[in-house]
mmCIF file of C-alpha atoms in Angstrom:
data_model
loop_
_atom_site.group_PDB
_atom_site.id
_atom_site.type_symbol
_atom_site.label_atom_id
_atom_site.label_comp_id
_atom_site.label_asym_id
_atom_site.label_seq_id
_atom_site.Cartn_x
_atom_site.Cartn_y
_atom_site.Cartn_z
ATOM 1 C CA UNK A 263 33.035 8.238 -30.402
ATOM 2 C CA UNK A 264 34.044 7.203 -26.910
ATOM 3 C CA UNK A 265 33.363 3.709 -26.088
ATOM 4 C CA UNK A 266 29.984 2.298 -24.639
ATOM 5 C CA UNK A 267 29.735 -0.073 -22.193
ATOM 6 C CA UNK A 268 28.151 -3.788 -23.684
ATOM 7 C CA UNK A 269 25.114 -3.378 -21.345
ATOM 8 C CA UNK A 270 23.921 -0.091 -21.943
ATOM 9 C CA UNK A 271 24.249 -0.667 -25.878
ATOM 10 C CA UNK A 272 21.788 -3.770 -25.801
ATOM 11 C CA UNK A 273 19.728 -1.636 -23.679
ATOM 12 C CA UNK A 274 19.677 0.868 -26.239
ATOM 13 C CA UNK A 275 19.225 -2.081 -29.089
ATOM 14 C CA UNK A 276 16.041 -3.428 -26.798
ATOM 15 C CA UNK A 277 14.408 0.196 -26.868
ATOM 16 C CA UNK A 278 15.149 0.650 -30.434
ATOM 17 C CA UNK A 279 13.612 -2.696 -31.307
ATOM 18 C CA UNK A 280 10.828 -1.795 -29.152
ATOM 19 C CA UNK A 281 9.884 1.923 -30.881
ATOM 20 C CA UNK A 282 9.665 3.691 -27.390
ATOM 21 C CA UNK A 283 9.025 7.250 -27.688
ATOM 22 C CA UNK A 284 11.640 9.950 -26.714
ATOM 23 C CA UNK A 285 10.646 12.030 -23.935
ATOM 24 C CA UNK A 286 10.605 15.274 -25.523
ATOM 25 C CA UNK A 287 7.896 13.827 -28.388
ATOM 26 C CA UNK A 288 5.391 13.607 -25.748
ATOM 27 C CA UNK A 289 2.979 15.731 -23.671
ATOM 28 C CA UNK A 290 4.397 15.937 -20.168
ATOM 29 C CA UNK A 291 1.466 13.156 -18.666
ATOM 30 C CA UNK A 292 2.598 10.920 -21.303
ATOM 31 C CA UNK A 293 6.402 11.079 -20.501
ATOM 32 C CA UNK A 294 5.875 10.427 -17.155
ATOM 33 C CA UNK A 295 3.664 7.721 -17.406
ATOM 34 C CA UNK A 296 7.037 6.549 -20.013
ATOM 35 C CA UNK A 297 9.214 7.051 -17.490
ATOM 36 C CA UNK A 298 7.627 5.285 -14.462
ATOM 37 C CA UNK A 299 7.222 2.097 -16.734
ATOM 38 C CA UNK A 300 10.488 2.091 -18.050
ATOM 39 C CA UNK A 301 12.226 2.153 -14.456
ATOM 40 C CA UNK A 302 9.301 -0.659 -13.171
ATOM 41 C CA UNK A 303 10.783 -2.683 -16.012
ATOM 42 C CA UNK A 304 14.632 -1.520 -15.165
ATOM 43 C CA UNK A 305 14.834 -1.976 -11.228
ATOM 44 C CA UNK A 306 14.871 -4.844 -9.516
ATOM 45 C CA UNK A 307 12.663 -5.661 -6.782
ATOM 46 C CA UNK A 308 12.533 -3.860 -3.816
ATOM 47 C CA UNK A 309 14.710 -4.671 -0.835
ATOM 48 C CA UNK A 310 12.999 -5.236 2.365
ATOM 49 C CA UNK A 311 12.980 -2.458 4.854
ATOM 50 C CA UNK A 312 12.187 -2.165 8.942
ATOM 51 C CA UNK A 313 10.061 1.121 8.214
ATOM 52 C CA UNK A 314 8.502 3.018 5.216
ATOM 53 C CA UNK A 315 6.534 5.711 6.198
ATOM 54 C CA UNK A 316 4.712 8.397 4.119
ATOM 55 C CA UNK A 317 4.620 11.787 5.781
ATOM 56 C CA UNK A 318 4.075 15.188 4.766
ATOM 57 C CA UNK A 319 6.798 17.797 5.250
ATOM 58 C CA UNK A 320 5.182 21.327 6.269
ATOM 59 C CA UNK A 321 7.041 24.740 6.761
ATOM 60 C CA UNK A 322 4.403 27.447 7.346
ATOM 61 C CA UNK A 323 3.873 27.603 3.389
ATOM 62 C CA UNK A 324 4.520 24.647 1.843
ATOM 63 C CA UNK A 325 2.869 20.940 2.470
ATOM 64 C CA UNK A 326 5.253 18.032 0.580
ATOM 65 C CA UNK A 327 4.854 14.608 0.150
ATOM 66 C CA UNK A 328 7.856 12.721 1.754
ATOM 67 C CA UNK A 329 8.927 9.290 2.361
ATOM 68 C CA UNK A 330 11.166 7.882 4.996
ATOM 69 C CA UNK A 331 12.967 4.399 4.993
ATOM 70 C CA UNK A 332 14.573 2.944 7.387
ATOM 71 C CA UNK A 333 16.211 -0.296 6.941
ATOM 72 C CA UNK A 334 17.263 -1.435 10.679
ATOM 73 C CA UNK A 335 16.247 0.027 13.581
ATOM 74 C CA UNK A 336 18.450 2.277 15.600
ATOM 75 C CA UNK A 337 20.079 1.199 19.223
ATOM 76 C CA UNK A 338 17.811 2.503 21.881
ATOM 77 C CA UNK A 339 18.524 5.962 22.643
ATOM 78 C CA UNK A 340 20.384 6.258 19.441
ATOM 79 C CA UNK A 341 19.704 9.012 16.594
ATOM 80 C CA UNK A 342 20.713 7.651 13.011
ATOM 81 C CA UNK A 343 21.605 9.815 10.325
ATOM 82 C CA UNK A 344 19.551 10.947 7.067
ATOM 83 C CA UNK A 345 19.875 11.521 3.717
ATOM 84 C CA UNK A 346 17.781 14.093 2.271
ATOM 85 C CA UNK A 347 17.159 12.388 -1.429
ATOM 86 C CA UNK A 348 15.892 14.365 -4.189
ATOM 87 C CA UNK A 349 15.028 12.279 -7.655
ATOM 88 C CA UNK A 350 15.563 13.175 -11.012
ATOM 89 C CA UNK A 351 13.357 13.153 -13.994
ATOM 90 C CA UNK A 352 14.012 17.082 -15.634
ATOM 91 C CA UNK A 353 11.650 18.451 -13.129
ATOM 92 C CA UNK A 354 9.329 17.161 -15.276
ATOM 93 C CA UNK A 355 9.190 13.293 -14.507
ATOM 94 C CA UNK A 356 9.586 11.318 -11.431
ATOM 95 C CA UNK A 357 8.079 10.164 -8.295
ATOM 96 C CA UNK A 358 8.826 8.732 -4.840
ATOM 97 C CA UNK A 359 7.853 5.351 -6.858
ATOM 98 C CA UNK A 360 9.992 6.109 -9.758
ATOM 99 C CA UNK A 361 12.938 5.758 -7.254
ATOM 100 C CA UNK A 362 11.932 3.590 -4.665
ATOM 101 C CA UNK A 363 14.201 1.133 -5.323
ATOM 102 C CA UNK A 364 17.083 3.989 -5.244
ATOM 103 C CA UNK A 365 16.202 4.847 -1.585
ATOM 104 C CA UNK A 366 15.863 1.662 -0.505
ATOM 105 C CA UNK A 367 19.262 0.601 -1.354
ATOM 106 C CA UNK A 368 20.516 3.319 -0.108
ATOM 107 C CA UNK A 369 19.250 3.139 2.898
ATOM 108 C CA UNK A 370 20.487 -0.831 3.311
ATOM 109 C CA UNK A 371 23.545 -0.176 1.986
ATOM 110 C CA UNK A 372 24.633 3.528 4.405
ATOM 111 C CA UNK A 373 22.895 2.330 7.621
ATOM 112 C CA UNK A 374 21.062 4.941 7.353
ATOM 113 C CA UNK A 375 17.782 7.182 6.969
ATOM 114 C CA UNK A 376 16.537 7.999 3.649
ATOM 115 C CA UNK A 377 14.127 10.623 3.195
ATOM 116 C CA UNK A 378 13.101 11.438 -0.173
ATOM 117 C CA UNK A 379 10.834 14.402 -1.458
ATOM 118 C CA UNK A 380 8.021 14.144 -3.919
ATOM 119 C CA UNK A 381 8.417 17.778 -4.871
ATOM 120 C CA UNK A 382 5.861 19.665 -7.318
ATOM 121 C CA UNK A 383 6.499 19.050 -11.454
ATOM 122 C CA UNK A 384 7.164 21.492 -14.015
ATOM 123 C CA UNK A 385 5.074 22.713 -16.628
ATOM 124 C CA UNK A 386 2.278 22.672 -13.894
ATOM 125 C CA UNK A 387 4.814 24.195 -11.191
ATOM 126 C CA UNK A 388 7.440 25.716 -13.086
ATOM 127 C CA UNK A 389 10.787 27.725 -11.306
ATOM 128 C CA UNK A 390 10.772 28.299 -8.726
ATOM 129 C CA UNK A 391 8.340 25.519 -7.292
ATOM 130 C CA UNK A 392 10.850 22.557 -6.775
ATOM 131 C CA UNK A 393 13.327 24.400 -4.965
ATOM 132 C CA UNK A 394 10.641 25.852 -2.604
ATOM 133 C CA UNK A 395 9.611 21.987 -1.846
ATOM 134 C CA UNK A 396 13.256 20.936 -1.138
ATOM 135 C CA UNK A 397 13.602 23.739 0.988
ATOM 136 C CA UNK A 398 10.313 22.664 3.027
ATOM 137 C CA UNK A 399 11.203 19.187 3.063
ATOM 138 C CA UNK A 400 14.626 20.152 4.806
ATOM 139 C CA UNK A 401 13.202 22.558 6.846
ATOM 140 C CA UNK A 402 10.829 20.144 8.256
ATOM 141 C CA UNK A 403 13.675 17.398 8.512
ATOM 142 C CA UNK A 404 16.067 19.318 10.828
ATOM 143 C CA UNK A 405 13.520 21.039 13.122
ATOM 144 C CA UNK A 406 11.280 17.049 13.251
ATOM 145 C CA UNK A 407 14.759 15.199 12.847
ATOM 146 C CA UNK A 408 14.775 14.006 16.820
ATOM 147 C CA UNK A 409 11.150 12.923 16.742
ATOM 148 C CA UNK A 410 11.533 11.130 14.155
ATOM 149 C CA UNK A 411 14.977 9.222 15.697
ATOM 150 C CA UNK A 412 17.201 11.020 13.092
ATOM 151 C CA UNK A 413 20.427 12.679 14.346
ATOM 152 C CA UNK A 414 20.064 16.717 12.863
ATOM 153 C CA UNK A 415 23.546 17.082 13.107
ATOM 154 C CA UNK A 416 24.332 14.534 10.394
ATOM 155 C CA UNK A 417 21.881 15.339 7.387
ATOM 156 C CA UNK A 418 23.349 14.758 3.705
ATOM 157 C CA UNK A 419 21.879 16.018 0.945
ATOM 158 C CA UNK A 420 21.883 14.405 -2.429
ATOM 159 C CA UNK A 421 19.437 13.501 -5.652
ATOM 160 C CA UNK A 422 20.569 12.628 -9.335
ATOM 161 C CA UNK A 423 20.106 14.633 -12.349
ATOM 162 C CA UNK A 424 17.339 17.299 -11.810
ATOM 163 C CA UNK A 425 17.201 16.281 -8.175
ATOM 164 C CA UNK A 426 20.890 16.377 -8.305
ATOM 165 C CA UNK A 427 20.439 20.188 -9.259
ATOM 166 C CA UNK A 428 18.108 20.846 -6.080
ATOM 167 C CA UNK A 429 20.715 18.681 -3.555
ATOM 168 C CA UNK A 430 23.522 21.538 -4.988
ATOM 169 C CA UNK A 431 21.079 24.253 -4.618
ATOM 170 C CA UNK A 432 20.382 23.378 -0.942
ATOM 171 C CA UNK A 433 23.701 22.742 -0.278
ATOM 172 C CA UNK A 434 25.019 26.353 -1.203
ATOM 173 C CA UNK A 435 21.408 27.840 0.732
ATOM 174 C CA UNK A 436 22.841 25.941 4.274
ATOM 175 C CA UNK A 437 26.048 27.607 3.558
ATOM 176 C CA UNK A 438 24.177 30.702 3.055
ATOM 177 C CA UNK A 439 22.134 30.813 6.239
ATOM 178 C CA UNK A 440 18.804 30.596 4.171
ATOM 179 C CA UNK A 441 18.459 26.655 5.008
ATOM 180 C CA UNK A 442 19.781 24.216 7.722
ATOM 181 C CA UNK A 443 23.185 22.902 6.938
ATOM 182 C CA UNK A 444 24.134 20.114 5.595
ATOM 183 C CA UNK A 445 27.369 17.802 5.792
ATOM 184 C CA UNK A 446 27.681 16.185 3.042
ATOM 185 C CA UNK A 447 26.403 16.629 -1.054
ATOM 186 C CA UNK A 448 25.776 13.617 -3.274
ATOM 187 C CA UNK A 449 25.583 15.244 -6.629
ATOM 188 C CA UNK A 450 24.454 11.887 -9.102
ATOM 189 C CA UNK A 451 24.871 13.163 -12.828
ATOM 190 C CA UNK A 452 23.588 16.693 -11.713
ATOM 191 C CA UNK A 453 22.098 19.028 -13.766
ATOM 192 C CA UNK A 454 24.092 22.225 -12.677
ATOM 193 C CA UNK A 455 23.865 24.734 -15.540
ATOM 194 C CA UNK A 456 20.351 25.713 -16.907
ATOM 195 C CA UNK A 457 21.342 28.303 -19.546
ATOM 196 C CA UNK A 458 23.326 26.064 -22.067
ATOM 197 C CA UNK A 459 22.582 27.625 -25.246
ATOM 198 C CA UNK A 460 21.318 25.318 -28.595
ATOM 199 C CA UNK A 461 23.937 22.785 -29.241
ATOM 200 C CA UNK A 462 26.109 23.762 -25.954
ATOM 201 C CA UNK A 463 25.733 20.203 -24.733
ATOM 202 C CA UNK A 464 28.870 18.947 -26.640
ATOM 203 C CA UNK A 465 29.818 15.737 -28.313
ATOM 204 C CA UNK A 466 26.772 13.497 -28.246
ATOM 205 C CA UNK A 467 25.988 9.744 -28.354
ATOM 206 C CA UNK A 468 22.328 8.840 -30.936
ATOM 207 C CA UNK A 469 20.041 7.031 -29.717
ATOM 208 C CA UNK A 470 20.780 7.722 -25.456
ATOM 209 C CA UNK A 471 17.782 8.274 -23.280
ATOM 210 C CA UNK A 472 19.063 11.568 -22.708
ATOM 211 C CA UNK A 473 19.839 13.673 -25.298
ATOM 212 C CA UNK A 474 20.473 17.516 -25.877
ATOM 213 C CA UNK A 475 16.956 17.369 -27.268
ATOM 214 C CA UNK A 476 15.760 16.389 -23.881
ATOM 215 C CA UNK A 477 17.438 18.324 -22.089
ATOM 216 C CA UNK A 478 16.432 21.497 -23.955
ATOM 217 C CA UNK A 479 12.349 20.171 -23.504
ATOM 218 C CA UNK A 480 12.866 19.509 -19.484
ATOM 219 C CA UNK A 481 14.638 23.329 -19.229
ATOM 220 C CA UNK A 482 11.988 24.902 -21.451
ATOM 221 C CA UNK A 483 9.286 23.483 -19.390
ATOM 222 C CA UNK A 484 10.920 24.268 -16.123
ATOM 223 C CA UNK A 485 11.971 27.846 -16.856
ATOM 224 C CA UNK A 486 9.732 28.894 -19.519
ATOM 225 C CA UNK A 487 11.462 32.389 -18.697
ATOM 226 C CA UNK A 488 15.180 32.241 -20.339
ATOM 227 C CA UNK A 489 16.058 34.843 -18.049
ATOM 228 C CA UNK A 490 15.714 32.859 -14.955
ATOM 229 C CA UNK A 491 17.866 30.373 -16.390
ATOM 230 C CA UNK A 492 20.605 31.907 -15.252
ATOM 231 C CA UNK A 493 19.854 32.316 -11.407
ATOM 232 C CA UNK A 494 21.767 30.381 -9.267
ATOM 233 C CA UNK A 495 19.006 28.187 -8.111
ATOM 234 C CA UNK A 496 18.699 27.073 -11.064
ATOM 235 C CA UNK A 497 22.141 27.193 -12.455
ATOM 236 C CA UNK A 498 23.996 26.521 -9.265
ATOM 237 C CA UNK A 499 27.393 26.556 -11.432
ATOM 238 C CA UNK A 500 26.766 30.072 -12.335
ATOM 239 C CA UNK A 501 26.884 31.021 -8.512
ATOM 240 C CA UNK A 502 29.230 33.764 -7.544
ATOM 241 C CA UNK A 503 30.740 31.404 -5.384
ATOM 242 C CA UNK A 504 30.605 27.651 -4.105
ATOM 243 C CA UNK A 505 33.073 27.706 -1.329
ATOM 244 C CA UNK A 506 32.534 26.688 1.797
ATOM 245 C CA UNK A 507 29.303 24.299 0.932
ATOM 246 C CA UNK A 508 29.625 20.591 2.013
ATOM 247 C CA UNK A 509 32.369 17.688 1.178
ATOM 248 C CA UNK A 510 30.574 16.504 -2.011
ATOM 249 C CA UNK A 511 30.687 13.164 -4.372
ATOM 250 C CA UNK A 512 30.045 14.494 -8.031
ATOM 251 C CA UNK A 513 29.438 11.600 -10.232
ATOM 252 C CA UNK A 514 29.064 11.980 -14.016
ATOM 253 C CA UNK A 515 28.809 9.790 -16.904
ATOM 254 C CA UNK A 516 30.967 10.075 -20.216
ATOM 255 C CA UNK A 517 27.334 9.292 -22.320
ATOM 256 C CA UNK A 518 25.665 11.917 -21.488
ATOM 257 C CA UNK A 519 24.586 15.782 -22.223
ATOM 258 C CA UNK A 520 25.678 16.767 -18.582
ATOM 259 C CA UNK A 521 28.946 15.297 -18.381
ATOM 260 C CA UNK A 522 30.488 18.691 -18.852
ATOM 261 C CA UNK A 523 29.200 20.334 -16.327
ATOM 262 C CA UNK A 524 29.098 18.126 -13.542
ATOM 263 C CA UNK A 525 33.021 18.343 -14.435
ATOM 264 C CA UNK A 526 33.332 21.686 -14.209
ATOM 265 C CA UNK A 527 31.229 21.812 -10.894
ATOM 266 C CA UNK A 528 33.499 19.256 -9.633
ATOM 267 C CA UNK A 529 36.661 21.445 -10.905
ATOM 268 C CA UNK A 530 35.600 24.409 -9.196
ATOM 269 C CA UNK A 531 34.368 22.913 -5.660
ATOM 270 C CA UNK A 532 37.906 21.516 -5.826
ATOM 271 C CA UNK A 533 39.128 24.909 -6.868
ATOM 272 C CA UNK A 534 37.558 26.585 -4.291
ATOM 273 C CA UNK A 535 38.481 24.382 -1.520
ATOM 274 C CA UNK A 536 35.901 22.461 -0.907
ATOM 275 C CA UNK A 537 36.564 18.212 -0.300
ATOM 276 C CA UNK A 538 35.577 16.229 -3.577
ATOM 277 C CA UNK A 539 35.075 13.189 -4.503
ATOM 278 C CA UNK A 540 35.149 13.306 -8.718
ATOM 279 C CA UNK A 541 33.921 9.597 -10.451
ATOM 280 C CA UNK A 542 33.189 10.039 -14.290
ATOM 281 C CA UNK A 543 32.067 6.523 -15.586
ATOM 282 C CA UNK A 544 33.062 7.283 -19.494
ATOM 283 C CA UNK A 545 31.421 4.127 -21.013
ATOM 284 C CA UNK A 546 28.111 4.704 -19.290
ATOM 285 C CA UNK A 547 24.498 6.703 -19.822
ATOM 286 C CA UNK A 548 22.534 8.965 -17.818
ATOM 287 C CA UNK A 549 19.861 7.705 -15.424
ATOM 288 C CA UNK A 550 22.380 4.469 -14.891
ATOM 289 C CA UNK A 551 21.470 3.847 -11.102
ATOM 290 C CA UNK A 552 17.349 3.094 -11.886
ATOM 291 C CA UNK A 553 18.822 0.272 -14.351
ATOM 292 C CA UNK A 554 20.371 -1.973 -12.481
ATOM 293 C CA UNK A 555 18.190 -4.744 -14.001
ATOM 294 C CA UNK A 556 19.999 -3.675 -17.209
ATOM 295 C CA UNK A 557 23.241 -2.552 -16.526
ATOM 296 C CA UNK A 558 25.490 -4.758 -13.974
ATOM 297 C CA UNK A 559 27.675 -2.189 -12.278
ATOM 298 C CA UNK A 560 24.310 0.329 -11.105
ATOM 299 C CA UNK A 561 24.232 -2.087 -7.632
ATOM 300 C CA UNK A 562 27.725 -1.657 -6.927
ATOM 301 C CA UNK A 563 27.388 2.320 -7.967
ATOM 302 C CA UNK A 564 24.879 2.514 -5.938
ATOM 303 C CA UNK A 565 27.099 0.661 -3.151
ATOM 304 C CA UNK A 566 29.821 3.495 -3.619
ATOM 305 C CA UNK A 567 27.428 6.213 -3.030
ATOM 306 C CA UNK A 568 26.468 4.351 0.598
ATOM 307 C CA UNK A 569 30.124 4.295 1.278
ATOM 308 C CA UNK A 570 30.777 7.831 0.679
ATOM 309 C CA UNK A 571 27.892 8.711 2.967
ATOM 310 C CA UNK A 572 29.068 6.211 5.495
ATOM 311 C CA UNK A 573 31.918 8.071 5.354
ATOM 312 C CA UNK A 574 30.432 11.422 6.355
ATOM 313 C CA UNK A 575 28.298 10.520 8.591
ATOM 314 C CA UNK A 576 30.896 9.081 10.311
#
């Protein structure tokens, strides 16, 4: 077995000693109500910010829940750019709270917006529910981007794991015509192919938070239908084609079930001539940037993803 990195083994030890459930042995309320404790205890305190404000994105059909930070104020006259963040949590877990302190740091560290989307859960909204909310929430962000001080022009797209899966999804819909473009794709340990058969997930690591097991309960709530697991939109890997979308930054971690296939999505973006920015973290879980209270390099992670936007937007 590949090696571990000495933080996220004593953070294993701690929820060992501890007896904390798996996600997959509980009803969906239950795991989420796991999951927003565990990343209370896991983040560190919020950073300060000029402006939160809680909105609600509206298309025609869909109302979403949305939250914009803003951690300095533009120059008058100015429009600063946004990033479109979707969280992660199997479709099934997750809030705007669950990764607060995410966006926050985002936002200090890029300069600027953050806009992140508390898109409908699975079992109670399964496929394609989530991806209809992202595409509101973007929607709504390009056509209210200069009213709300946000340049449209420079909109980035990103989310990890599940959300991860919805940032790729968008991305390849802008290139597509079917929702405003994007410039740039943040893909944080995404979820990319939904129709990985029983014990497709590879070499795994006991005892991580994610496991194949997980995985396998998230999908099956998601897309009770194992036909649909193979549309695009959920499986944006399988898509005919990925050329053409955004620049992206595809970051995947060695401990964990979706390692593979954030490589390959990586491989083929490259492939297919599309600008990519590849980081695989080998000693490292999934769900590493909500622990930065427990694992030292999340902060500066987190600082690389703010650089790569930077970047973009510039």
């Amino acid at each position: 077995m590949q090696a571990v990195h000495p933080d996220a083994l004593l953070l294993l030890d701690q929820i060992r000693a501890a007896g904390s459930p798996t996600y997959e042995s509980l009803p969906p309320t239950e795991a989420r109500l796991a999951h927003a404790a565990r990343g209370r205890a896991l983040q560190s305190g919020p950073d300060p910010m000029a402006e939160i404000r809680d909105m609600e994105a509206w298309d025609g059909k869909h109302r979403v829940p949305v939250r914009l930070y803003r951690h300095a104020e533009a120059a008058p006259g100015a429009l600063m750019p946004c990033l479109l963040f979707l969280h992660g949590g199997g479709w099934v877990l997750g809030s705007l709270e669950t990764h607060d302190w995410v966006c926050r740091r985002l936002a200090r560290e890029s300069g600027g917006c953050v806009l992140s989307v508390d898109y409908r859960l699975a079992p109670e909204h399964p496929f394609p529910a989530a991806v209809e909310d992202a595409l509101a929430a973007l929607r709504w962000l390009a056509r209210e981007a200069e009213a709300l001080g946000i340049d449209p022009a420079r909109i980035a797209l990103g989310g990890d794991s599940a959300g991860g899966n919805l940032a790729a999804v968008l991305a390849l819909m802008g290139r597509d015509g079917t929702a405003p473009p994007s410039i740039f794709q943040a893909l944080l340990y995404p979820a990319v192919d939904l129709a990985v058969a029983e014990g497709g997930y590879g070499p795994r690591t006991p005892g991580m938070v994610l496991t194949a097991e997980t995985m396998h309960y998230f999908i099956g709530h998601y897309l009770p239908d194992p036909a649909m697991r193979f549309d695009w939109r959920a499986s944006p890997l399988r898509a005919p084609s990925l050329r053409s979308t955004p620049p992206a930054l595809v970051l995947t971690c060695g401990h964990d079930p979706l390692a593979r296939e954030g490589r390959l999505y990586a491989e083929r973006l490259e492939r297919e001539g599309v600008r990519v920015t590849a980081l695989h973290l080998s000693d490292l879980p999934h769900a590493v940037l909500t622990m930065d209270k427990a694992i030292g390099p999340a902060a500066a992670l987190l600082g690389f993803v703010a650089a790569m936007l930077r970047d973009a937007w510039r």
